[in-house]
Amino acid sequence: MNSNTFRMPAAVLLATGAVALLTAPPAFATAGAGSTGGGEGKAGAVVLRAGLDVGLLNKTVDVPLKTTLNEVTAPATAQKTALSVSLDGVEGGQPVSVLRADVATSKATADKNRAEAEANLTNAKVHVPGLPLLSLIQVENVTSKAVCEAGKKPVASSNVLGAVTVLGKKVTLSAGGPTKVEVPKVGMVSLELSGTSTTSTTAAAAALRLKVAVNPLDLNVAQVDGEVVLAEAHCEAPTGPAPEPSTKLDVKPQSAASGTGAGITTAANLAETGGGSPAPYVAGGALVLLGIGATALVLTRRGRTS
């Protein structure tokens, strides 16, 4: 008797669950929280970068001179116009004025769509230890810019405008290769103009790159070797946000019969007859449920008569 008592509720529960599954709306796969993808780009700029070895007359070792001016990493801006460094045993222990300029700015920005960096110098003079009165290089205006946008080819550019003077000599720069300037009893400087490079995701630019080899034999400095870079900018493109999942339904156009309003009649008939894509499954499921219910009812009645 107990088993017969619980047959009907079990059948009803089964039927209820099946109806819930059949009538539930379709589910769409969506990205989980935090999985939208995309990362911010990277950018940086520096007005001057120097890496020099300074040889001293009264010592057997070189004194390194590694310094930068207005070096920034996105997001940041710097506008300092002078740089002085002190080297032990050089120029009587007095600070060495490496760079002075009317304008010296660097700026870098980056987000999930774009990364950009820019460096500018105007009326700038660069000095190295041992040559306090003679500029290593003097420029009117130099600028570099790098732009990296998500999904686009990165761009790098550099410009050197106005006169350029190296070791007291006015020079004409060539884009075809380095320009060399040699001054007797002072040294030699090799300049490379507007170096730029790009890849599918990065860009870099340097307005001027100087290879320095001077031997002033003054103020206890025997030799200065190394490199000086003016107006440098670089960037890396953001990965970009992941595309949003599409929820647009795939609706196929219905062919309309001849005559005015045929398209409306066709749509109405489809709605009345259940011609939509889920209708056959709902109808079939209803028939199955009716069969299950009828079977359960017969079994229950037999149990009661017995």
Short mmCIF file of C-alpha atoms in Angstrom, two decimals:
data_model
loop_
_atom_site.label_atom_id
_atom_site.label_comp_id
_atom_site.label_asym_id
_atom_site.label_seq_id
_atom_site.Cartn_x
_atom_site.Cartn_y
_atom_site.Cartn_z
CA MET A 1 0.00 0.00 0.00
CA ASN A 2 2.81 2.32 0.81
CA SER A 3 4.40 1.78 -2.59
CA ASN A 4 1.11 2.48 -4.35
CA THR A 5 0.63 5.63 -2.31
CA PHE A 6 3.88 7.20 -3.62
CA ARG A 7 3.60 6.22 -7.28
CA MET A 8 1.41 9.17 -8.27
CA PRO A 9 3.49 11.92 -6.57
CA ALA A 10 6.61 10.47 -8.21
CA ALA A 11 5.01 10.59 -11.63
CA VAL A 12 3.77 14.13 -11.05
CA LEU A 13 7.27 15.23 -9.96
CA LEU A 14 8.84 13.68 -13.05
CA ALA A 15 6.31 15.38 -15.29
CA THR A 16 6.83 18.76 -13.56
CA GLY A 17 10.60 18.56 -14.01
CA ALA A 18 10.27 17.68 -17.68
CA VAL A 19 7.92 20.61 -18.29
CA ALA A 20 10.37 22.98 -16.61
CA LEU A 21 13.19 21.81 -18.88
CA LEU A 22 11.07 22.15 -22.01
CA THR A 23 9.78 25.62 -21.20
CA ALA A 24 13.09 27.10 -19.96
CA PRO A 25 14.60 29.75 -22.28
CA PRO A 26 17.79 28.79 -24.17
CA ALA A 27 21.07 29.57 -22.36
CA PHE A 28 23.89 31.60 -23.94
CA ALA A 29 27.56 30.99 -23.07
CA THR A 30 29.12 34.19 -21.71
CA ALA A 31 32.58 35.08 -20.44
CA GLY A 32 33.03 34.85 -16.70
CA ALA A 33 33.78 37.80 -14.47
CA GLY A 34 37.21 39.28 -15.14
CA SER A 35 37.68 37.37 -18.40
CA THR A 36 36.95 40.24 -20.78
CA GLY A 37 40.62 40.22 -21.73
CA GLY A 38 42.71 43.13 -22.83
CA GLY A 39 45.62 44.82 -21.09
CA GLU A 40 46.95 48.35 -20.99
CA GLY A 41 49.73 49.37 -23.32
CA LYS A 42 53.16 50.56 -22.26
CA ALA A 43 54.97 53.78 -23.12
CA GLY A 44 58.07 55.65 -22.06
CA ALA A 45 60.18 58.64 -23.04
CA VAL A 46 63.49 60.26 -22.11
CA VAL A 47 64.97 63.59 -23.15
CA LEU A 48 68.61 62.55 -22.73
CA ARG A 49 70.29 59.25 -21.98
CA ALA A 50 74.08 59.08 -21.50
CA GLY A 51 76.28 56.07 -20.98
CA LEU A 52 79.91 57.20 -20.89
CA ASP A 53 83.21 55.94 -19.54
CA VAL A 54 85.46 58.76 -18.36
CA GLY A 55 89.15 57.94 -18.15
CA LEU A 56 91.16 59.90 -15.58
CA LEU A 57 94.84 60.84 -16.01
CA ASN A 58 95.83 60.02 -12.43
CA LYS A 59 93.86 56.76 -12.16
CA THR A 60 94.01 53.42 -13.94
CA VAL A 61 90.23 52.90 -13.92
CA ASP A 62 87.41 54.58 -15.75
CA VAL A 63 84.66 56.51 -13.99
CA PRO A 64 81.21 55.58 -15.33
CA LEU A 65 78.80 58.34 -16.21
CA LYS A 66 75.33 56.86 -16.65
CA THR A 67 72.52 59.35 -16.36
CA THR A 68 69.14 60.31 -17.78
CA LEU A 69 67.00 63.44 -17.92
CA ASN A 70 63.19 63.44 -17.79
CA GLU A 71 62.82 59.69 -18.09
CA VAL A 72 59.14 58.78 -17.65
CA THR A 73 56.94 55.68 -17.83
CA ALA A 74 53.25 56.07 -18.60
CA PRO A 75 51.38 57.85 -17.30
CA ALA A 76 53.80 60.69 -16.50
CA THR A 77 55.16 64.04 -17.67
CA ALA A 78 58.53 65.71 -16.94
CA GLN A 79 59.77 69.19 -17.83
CA LYS A 80 63.16 69.66 -16.18
CA THR A 81 65.51 71.66 -18.45
CA ALA A 82 68.93 71.15 -16.83
CA LEU A 83 71.06 68.19 -15.79
CA SER A 84 74.27 68.35 -13.77
CA VAL A 85 76.32 65.44 -12.42
CA SER A 86 79.31 65.22 -10.12
CA LEU A 87 82.19 62.84 -10.82
CA ASP A 88 84.92 62.27 -8.28
CA GLY A 89 88.25 63.55 -9.58
CA VAL A 90 86.81 65.30 -12.65
CA GLU A 91 86.99 69.07 -13.20
CA GLY A 92 88.25 69.71 -9.69
CA GLY A 93 85.24 68.03 -8.11
CA GLN A 94 82.86 70.61 -9.54
CA PRO A 95 79.51 69.47 -10.97
CA VAL A 96 79.53 68.84 -14.70
CA SER A 97 76.69 70.50 -16.60
CA VAL A 98 75.65 67.69 -18.96
CA LEU A 99 72.64 69.40 -20.54
CA ARG A 100 70.94 72.76 -20.59
CA ALA A 101 67.92 73.58 -22.73
CA ASP A 102 65.15 76.14 -23.11
CA VAL A 103 62.63 73.32 -23.40
CA ALA A 104 63.10 69.72 -22.31
CA THR A 105 59.89 67.73 -21.96
CA SER A 106 58.87 64.10 -22.02
CA LYS A 107 55.37 62.66 -21.84
CA ALA A 108 53.89 59.18 -21.86
CA THR A 109 50.29 57.96 -21.70
CA ALA A 110 48.77 54.48 -21.90
CA ASP A 111 45.40 52.79 -21.49
CA LYS A 112 43.56 49.76 -22.91
CA ASN A 113 43.17 51.39 -26.33
CA ARG A 114 46.34 53.40 -26.98
CA ALA A 115 49.90 53.95 -25.78
CA GLU A 116 51.86 57.06 -26.75
CA ALA A 117 55.17 58.67 -25.84
CA GLU A 118 56.90 61.89 -26.91
CA ALA A 119 60.16 63.71 -26.10
CA ASN A 120 61.16 67.26 -27.10
CA LEU A 121 64.29 69.42 -26.83
CA THR A 122 64.66 73.06 -27.87
CA ASN A 123 67.90 75.10 -27.92
CA ALA A 124 69.84 72.41 -26.11
CA LYS A 125 73.58 72.09 -25.37
CA VAL A 126 75.22 68.85 -24.26
CA HIS A 127 78.61 68.76 -22.50
CA VAL A 128 80.92 65.95 -21.44
CA PRO A 129 83.56 66.00 -18.69
CA GLY A 130 86.80 67.65 -19.74
CA LEU A 131 85.14 70.00 -22.26
CA PRO A 132 83.39 72.62 -20.13
CA LEU A 133 83.60 75.40 -22.73
CA LEU A 134 83.02 73.35 -25.89
CA SER A 135 79.64 71.72 -26.45
CA LEU A 136 79.61 68.11 -27.53
CA ILE A 137 76.49 68.95 -29.52
CA GLN A 138 74.14 71.90 -29.83
CA VAL A 139 70.69 71.57 -31.42
CA GLU A 140 67.80 73.93 -32.10
CA ASN A 141 64.95 71.45 -31.95
CA VAL A 142 64.66 67.67 -31.80
CA THR A 143 61.57 65.57 -31.17
CA SER A 144 60.57 61.91 -31.18
CA LYS A 145 57.16 60.30 -30.98
CA ALA A 146 55.87 56.73 -30.78
CA VAL A 147 52.19 55.74 -31.03
CA CYS A 148 50.82 52.22 -30.51
CA GLU A 149 47.07 51.62 -30.88
CA ALA A 150 45.28 48.34 -30.30
CA GLY A 151 44.64 46.60 -33.61
CA LYS A 152 46.69 49.08 -35.66
CA LYS A 153 50.26 49.21 -36.92
CA PRO A 154 52.53 51.15 -34.51
CA VAL A 155 54.07 54.41 -35.75
CA ALA A 156 57.42 55.99 -34.83
CA SER A 157 58.79 59.32 -36.00
CA SER A 158 61.69 61.69 -35.26
CA ASN A 159 62.60 65.17 -36.43
CA VAL A 160 65.74 67.28 -36.17
CA LEU A 161 64.96 70.87 -37.09
CA GLY A 162 67.34 73.78 -37.42
CA ALA A 163 71.11 73.91 -37.11
CA VAL A 164 73.22 71.19 -35.48
CA THR A 165 76.69 71.97 -34.16
CA VAL A 166 79.13 69.26 -33.05
CA LEU A 167 82.39 70.10 -31.24
CA GLY A 168 82.05 73.67 -32.50
CA LYS A 169 81.44 72.65 -36.13
CA LYS A 170 78.12 73.14 -37.89
CA VAL A 171 77.20 69.90 -39.63
CA THR A 172 74.69 68.66 -42.17
CA LEU A 173 73.14 65.39 -41.12
CA SER A 174 72.47 62.60 -43.60
CA ALA A 175 69.70 60.02 -43.39
CA GLY A 176 71.79 57.57 -45.41
CA GLY A 177 74.27 56.82 -42.62
CA PRO A 178 76.23 58.24 -39.68
CA THR A 179 77.81 61.68 -39.88
CA LYS A 180 81.32 61.84 -38.46
CA VAL A 181 82.89 64.94 -37.00
CA GLU A 182 86.56 64.94 -36.01
CA VAL A 183 88.40 67.80 -34.28
CA PRO A 184 92.20 67.53 -33.90
CA LYS A 185 93.39 67.22 -30.30
CA VAL A 186 89.80 66.99 -29.12
CA GLY A 187 88.25 63.82 -30.53
CA MET A 188 85.60 62.39 -32.82
CA VAL A 189 81.83 62.13 -32.68
CA SER A 190 79.68 59.94 -34.92
CA LEU A 191 76.01 60.95 -35.24
CA GLU A 192 73.08 58.86 -36.40
CA LEU A 193 69.98 60.75 -37.44
CA SER A 194 66.38 59.88 -36.66
CA GLY A 195 66.57 56.21 -35.82
CA THR A 196 63.14 54.55 -35.79
CA SER A 197 61.96 50.96 -35.60
CA THR A 198 58.55 49.26 -35.49
CA THR A 199 57.19 45.74 -35.10
CA SER A 200 53.62 44.47 -35.17
CA THR A 201 53.11 45.66 -31.56
CA THR A 202 55.95 48.07 -30.69
CA ALA A 203 57.50 51.32 -31.87
CA ALA A 204 60.66 53.18 -30.89
CA ALA A 205 62.34 56.40 -32.02
CA ALA A 206 65.46 58.39 -31.15
CA ALA A 207 66.09 61.79 -32.73
CA LEU A 208 69.88 61.68 -32.39
CA ARG A 209 72.33 59.00 -31.32
CA LEU A 210 75.94 60.05 -30.74
CA LYS A 211 78.96 57.76 -30.52
CA VAL A 212 81.49 59.72 -28.53
CA ALA A 213 85.28 59.33 -28.43
CA VAL A 214 87.04 62.46 -27.19
CA ASN A 215 90.43 62.93 -25.52
CA PRO A 216 90.56 66.47 -24.16
CA LEU A 217 93.71 65.91 -22.02
CA ASP A 218 92.45 68.63 -19.72
CA LEU A 219 91.01 68.87 -16.24
CA ASN A 220 92.35 65.41 -15.43
CA VAL A 221 90.30 63.77 -18.21
CA ALA A 222 92.18 61.63 -20.69
CA GLN A 223 89.36 59.96 -22.61
CA VAL A 224 85.57 59.94 -22.82
CA ASP A 225 83.91 57.04 -24.65
CA GLY A 226 80.31 55.95 -24.97
CA GLU A 227 76.93 56.98 -26.27
CA VAL A 228 74.51 59.87 -25.86
CA VAL A 229 70.88 59.63 -27.05
CA LEU A 230 68.62 62.66 -27.46
CA ALA A 231 64.79 62.58 -27.50
CA GLU A 232 63.89 58.92 -27.21
CA ALA A 233 60.33 57.49 -27.19
CA HIS A 234 58.96 53.97 -27.22
CA CYS A 235 55.62 52.18 -26.81
CA GLU A 236 53.95 48.79 -26.78
CA ALA A 237 50.40 48.36 -28.05
CA PRO A 238 47.63 47.27 -25.69
CA THR A 239 46.25 43.79 -26.29
CA GLY A 240 42.78 45.31 -26.68
CA PRO A 241 39.51 44.22 -25.07
CA ALA A 242 38.04 40.84 -25.97
CA PRO A 243 35.01 41.01 -28.29
CA GLU A 244 31.67 41.04 -26.52
CA PRO A 245 29.61 37.81 -26.87
CA SER A 246 26.97 38.21 -29.56
CA THR A 247 23.31 37.85 -28.55
CA LYS A 248 21.92 38.66 -31.96
CA LEU A 249 19.38 36.07 -33.14
CA ASP A 250 19.92 34.43 -36.51
CA VAL A 251 16.66 35.41 -38.25
CA LYS A 252 16.25 34.18 -41.80
CA PRO A 253 14.00 36.24 -44.08
CA GLN A 254 10.75 34.56 -45.10
CA SER A 255 9.78 34.45 -48.76
CA ALA A 256 6.60 36.51 -49.30
CA ALA A 257 3.79 35.35 -51.57
CA SER A 258 2.48 37.66 -54.30
CA GLY A 259 -0.01 40.34 -53.26
CA THR A 260 -0.10 43.16 -50.73
CA GLY A 261 0.42 42.13 -47.10
CA ALA A 262 1.63 38.63 -47.99
CA GLY A 263 4.63 38.94 -45.68
CA ILE A 264 2.40 39.87 -42.71
CA THR A 265 0.03 36.95 -43.42
CA THR A 266 2.94 34.51 -43.54
CA ALA A 267 4.30 35.73 -40.20
CA ALA A 268 0.85 35.54 -38.60
CA ASN A 269 0.32 31.99 -39.86
CA LEU A 270 3.66 30.96 -38.44
CA ALA A 271 2.71 32.42 -35.07
CA GLU A 272 -0.69 30.67 -35.07
CA THR A 273 0.60 27.26 -36.16
CA GLY A 274 3.68 27.28 -33.98
CA GLY A 275 6.06 27.47 -36.93
CA GLY A 276 8.87 28.89 -34.82
CA SER A 277 11.93 26.71 -34.25
CA PRO A 278 11.08 25.65 -30.59
CA ALA A 279 7.40 24.79 -31.34
CA PRO A 280 7.89 21.16 -32.56
CA TYR A 281 9.94 20.32 -29.45
CA VAL A 282 7.34 21.82 -27.09
CA ALA A 283 4.51 19.98 -28.85
CA GLY A 284 6.39 16.67 -28.83
CA GLY A 285 7.25 17.08 -25.17
CA ALA A 286 3.61 17.76 -24.30
CA LEU A 287 2.54 14.52 -26.00
CA VAL A 288 5.17 12.57 -24.08
CA LEU A 289 3.98 14.08 -20.81
CA LEU A 290 0.35 13.21 -21.57
CA GLY A 291 1.37 9.60 -22.15
CA ILE A 292 3.32 9.52 -18.88
CA GLY A 293 0.36 10.99 -16.98
CA ALA A 294 -2.11 8.51 -18.49
CA THR A 295 0.14 5.57 -17.62
CA ALA A 296 0.55 6.80 -14.07
CA LEU A 297 -3.23 7.16 -13.70
CA VAL A 298 -3.90 3.61 -14.91
CA LEU A 299 -1.31 2.19 -12.54
CA THR A 300 -2.80 4.10 -9.61
CA ARG A 301 -6.33 2.87 -10.31
CA ARG A 302 -5.15 -0.72 -10.57
CA GLY A 303 -3.42 -0.37 -7.24
CA ARG A 304 -6.56 0.91 -5.57
CA THR A 305 -8.80 -1.85 -6.98
CA SER A 306 -6.34 -4.48 -5.80
#
